[in-house]
PDB file of C-alpha atoms in Angstrom:
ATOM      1  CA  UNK A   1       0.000   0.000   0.000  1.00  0.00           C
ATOM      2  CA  UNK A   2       2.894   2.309   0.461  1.00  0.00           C
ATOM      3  CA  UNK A   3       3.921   2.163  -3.109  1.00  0.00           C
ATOM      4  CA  UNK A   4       0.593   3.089  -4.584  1.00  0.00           C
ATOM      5  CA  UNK A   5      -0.126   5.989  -1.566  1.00  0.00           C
ATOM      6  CA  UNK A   6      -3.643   4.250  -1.091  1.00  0.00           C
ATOM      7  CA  UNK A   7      -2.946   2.302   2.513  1.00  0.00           C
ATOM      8  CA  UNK A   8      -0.540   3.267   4.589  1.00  0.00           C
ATOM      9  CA  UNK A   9      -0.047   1.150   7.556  1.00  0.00           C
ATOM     10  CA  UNK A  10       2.021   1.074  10.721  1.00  0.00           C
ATOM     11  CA  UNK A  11       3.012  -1.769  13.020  1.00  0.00           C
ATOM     12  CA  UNK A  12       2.143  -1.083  17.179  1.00  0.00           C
ATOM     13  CA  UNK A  13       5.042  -3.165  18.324  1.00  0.00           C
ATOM     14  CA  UNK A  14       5.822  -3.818  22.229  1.00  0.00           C
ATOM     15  CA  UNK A  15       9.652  -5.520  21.998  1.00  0.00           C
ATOM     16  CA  UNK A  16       9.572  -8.064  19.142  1.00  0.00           C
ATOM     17  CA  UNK A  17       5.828  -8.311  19.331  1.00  0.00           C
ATOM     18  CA  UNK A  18       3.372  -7.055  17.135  1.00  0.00           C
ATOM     19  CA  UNK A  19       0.438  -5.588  19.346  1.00  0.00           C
ATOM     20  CA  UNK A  20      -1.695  -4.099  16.656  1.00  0.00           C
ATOM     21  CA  UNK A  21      -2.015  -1.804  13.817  1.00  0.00           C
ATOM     22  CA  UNK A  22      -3.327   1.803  13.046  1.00  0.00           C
ATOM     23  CA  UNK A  23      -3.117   2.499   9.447  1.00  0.00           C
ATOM     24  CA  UNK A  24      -5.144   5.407   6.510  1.00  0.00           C
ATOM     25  CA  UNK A  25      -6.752   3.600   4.541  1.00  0.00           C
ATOM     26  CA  UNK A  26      -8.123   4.146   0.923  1.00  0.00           C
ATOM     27  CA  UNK A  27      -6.031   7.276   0.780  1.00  0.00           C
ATOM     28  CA  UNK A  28      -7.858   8.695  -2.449  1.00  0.00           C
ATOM     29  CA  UNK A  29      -5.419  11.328  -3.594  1.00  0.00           C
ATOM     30  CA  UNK A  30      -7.931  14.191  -3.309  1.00  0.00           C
ATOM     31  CA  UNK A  31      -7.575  14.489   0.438  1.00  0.00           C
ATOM     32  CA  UNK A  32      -9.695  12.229   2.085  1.00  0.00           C
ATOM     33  CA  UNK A  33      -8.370   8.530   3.831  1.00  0.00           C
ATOM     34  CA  UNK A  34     -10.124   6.388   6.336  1.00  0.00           C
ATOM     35  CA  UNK A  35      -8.131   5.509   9.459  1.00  0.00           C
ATOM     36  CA  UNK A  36      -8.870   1.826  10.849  1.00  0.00           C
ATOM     37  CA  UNK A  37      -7.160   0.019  13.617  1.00  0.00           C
ATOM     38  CA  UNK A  38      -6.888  -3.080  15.450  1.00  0.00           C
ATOM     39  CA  UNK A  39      -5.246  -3.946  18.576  1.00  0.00           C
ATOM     40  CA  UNK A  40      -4.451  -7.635  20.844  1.00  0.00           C
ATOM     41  CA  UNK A  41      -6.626  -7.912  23.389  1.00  0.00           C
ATOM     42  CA  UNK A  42      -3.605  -8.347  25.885  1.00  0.00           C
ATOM     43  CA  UNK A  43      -2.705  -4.770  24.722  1.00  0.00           C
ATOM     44  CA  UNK A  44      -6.256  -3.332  25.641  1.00  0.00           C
ATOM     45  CA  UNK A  45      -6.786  -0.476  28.267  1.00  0.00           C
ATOM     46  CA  UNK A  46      -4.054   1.384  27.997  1.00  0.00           C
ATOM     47  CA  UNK A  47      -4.154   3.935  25.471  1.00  0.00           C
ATOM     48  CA  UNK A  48      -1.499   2.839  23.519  1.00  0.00           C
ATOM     49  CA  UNK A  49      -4.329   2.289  20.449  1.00  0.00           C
ATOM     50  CA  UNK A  50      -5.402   6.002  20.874  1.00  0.00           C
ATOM     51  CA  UNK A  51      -1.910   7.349  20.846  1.00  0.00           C
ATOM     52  CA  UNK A  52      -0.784   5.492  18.056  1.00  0.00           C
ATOM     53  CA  UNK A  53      -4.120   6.344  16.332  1.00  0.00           C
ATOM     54  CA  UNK A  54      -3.785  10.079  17.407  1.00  0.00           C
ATOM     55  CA  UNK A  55      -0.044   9.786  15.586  1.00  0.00           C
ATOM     56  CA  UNK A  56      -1.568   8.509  12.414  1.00  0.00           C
ATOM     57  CA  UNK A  57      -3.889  11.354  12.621  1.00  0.00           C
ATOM     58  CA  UNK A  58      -0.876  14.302  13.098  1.00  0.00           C
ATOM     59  CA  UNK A  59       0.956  12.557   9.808  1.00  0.00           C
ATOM     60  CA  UNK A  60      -1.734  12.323   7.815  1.00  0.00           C
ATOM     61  CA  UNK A  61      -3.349  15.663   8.351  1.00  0.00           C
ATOM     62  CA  UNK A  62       0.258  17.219   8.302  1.00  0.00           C
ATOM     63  CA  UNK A  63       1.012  19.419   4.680  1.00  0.00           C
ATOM     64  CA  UNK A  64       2.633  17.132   1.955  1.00  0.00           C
ATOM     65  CA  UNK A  65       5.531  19.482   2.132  1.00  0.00           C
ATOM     66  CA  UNK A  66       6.856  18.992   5.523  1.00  0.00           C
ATOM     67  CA  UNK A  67       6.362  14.840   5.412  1.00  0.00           C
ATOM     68  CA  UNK A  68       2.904  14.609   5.842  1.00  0.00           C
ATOM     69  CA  UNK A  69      -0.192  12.695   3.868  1.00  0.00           C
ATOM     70  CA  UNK A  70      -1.554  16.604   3.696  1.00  0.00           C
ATOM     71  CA  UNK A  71      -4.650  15.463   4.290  1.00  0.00           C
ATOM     72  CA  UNK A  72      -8.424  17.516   4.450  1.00  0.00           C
ATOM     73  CA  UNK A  73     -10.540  14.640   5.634  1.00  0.00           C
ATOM     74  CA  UNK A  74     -10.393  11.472   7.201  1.00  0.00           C
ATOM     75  CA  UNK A  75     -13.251   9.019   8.003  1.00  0.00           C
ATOM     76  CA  UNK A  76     -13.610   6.143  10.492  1.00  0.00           C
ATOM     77  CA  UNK A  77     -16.250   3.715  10.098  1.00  0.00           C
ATOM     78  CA  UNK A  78     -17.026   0.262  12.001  1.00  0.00           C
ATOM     79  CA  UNK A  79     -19.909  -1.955  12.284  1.00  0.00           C
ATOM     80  CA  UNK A  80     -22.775  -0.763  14.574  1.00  0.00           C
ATOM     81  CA  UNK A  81     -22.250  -2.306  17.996  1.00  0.00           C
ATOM     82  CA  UNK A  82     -18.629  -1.958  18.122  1.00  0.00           C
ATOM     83  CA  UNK A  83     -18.418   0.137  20.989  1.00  0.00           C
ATOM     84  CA  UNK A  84     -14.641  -0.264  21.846  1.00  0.00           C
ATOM     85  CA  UNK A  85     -13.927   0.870  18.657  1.00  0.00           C
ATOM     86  CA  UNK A  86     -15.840   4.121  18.845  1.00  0.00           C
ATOM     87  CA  UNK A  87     -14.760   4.948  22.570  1.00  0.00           C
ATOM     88  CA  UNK A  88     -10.882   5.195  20.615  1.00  0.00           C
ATOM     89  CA  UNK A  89     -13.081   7.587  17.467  1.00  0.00           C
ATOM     90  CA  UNK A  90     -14.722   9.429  19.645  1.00  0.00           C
ATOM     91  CA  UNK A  91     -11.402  10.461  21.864  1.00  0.00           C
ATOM     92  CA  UNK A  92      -9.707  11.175  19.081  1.00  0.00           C
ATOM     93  CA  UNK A  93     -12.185  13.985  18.542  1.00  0.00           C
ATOM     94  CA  UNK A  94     -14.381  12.264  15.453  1.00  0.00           C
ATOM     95  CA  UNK A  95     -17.539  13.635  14.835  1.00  0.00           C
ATOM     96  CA  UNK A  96     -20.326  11.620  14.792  1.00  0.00           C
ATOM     97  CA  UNK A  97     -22.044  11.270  11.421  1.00  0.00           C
ATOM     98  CA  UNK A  98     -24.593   8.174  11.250  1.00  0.00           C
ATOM     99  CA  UNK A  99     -25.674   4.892  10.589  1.00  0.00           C
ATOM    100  CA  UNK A 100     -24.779   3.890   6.749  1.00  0.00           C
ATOM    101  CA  UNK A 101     -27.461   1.219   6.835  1.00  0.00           C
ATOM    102  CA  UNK A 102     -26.068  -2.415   5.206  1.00  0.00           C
ATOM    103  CA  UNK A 103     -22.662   0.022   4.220  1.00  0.00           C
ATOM    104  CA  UNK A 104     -19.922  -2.556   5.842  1.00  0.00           C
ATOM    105  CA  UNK A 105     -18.949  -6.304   4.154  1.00  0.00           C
ATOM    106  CA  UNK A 106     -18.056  -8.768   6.921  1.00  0.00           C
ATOM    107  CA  UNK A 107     -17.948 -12.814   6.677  1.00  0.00           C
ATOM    108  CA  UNK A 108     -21.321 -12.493   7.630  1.00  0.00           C
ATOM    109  CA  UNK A 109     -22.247 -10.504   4.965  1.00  0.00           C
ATOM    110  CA  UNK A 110     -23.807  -7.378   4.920  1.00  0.00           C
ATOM    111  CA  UNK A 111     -24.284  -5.059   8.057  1.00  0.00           C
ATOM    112  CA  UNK A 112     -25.187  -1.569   9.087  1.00  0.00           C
ATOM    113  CA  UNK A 113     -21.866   0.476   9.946  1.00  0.00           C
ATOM    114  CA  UNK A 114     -21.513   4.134  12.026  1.00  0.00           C
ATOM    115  CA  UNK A 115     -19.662   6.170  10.211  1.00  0.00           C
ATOM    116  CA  UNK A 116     -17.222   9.470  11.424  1.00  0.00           C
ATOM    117  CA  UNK A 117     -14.818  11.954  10.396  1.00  0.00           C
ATOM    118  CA  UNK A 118     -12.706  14.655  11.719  1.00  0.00           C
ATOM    119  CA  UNK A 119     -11.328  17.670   9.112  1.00  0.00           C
ATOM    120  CA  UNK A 120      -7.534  18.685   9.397  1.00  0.00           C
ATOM    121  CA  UNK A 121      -9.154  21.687  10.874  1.00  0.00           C
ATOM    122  CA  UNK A 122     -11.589  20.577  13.653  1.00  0.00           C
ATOM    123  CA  UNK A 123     -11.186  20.709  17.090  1.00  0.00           C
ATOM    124  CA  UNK A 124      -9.645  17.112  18.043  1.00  0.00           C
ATOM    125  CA  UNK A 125     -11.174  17.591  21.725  1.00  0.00           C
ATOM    126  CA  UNK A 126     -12.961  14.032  22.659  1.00  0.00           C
ATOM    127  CA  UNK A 127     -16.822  13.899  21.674  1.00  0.00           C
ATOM    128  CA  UNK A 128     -20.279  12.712  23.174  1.00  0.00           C
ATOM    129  CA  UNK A 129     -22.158  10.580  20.371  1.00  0.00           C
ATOM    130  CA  UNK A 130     -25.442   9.798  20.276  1.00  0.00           C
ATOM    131  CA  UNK A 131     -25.172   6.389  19.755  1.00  0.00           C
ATOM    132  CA  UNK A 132     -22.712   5.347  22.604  1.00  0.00           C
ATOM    133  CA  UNK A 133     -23.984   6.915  25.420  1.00  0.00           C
ATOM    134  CA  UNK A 134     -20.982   8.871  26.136  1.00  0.00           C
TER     135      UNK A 134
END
């Protein structure tokens, strides 16, 4: 993904181990990506997702001409339920958007997804969403 520009993905390593990854996705050329992130369960809790997530975020928002992805827009979605998921979005300072109903492709085929996005010039203070009681 690094040759093409389109997904550009980072390792969270702890020693030798890989813990998780944080990554902008579909990277589209006209300013917009999607960030997306996983992390080991043993790694949980500790806000090591949300400050590698939060480092994504400064690269990919920072201008093309001093190393960054320059980005204008980037969009987080995950399947509706996925609560842990949007506690690390919603620190991060996403703003809620919706429910893209049957948006997301899993194994289990189609489901409903939430769907956010922060602008290189919002505000990146944490947010209360409507569909996560907090």
């Amino acid at each position: 993904g690094w040759a093409s520009g389109e997904h550009l993905v980072w390792g969270i390593r702890h020693g030798a181990a890989l813990m998780g990854v944080v990554g902008l996705y579909r990277v589209d050329g006209r300013g917009s990506g999607e960030l997306g992130y996983w992390l080991a369960a043993s790694a949980r809790g500790r806000g090591i997702l949300t400050e590698a997530a939060r480092t994504a975020l400064d690269w990919g928002f920072a201008p093309a001409d001093a190393g960054g992805a320059g980005l204008h827009r980037i969009e987080w979605h995950a399947v509706v339920g996925n609560d842990a998921s949007a506690r690390v979005a919603q620190t991060l300072g996403f703003h809620f958007e919706g429910v893209r109903r049957d948006a997301l492709l899993g194994e289990g085929g189609r489901m409903d997804g939430w769907a956010a996005a922060l602008l290189a010039t919002d505000d990146r203070a944490p947010r209360v969403w409507p569909v996560t009681g907090g």
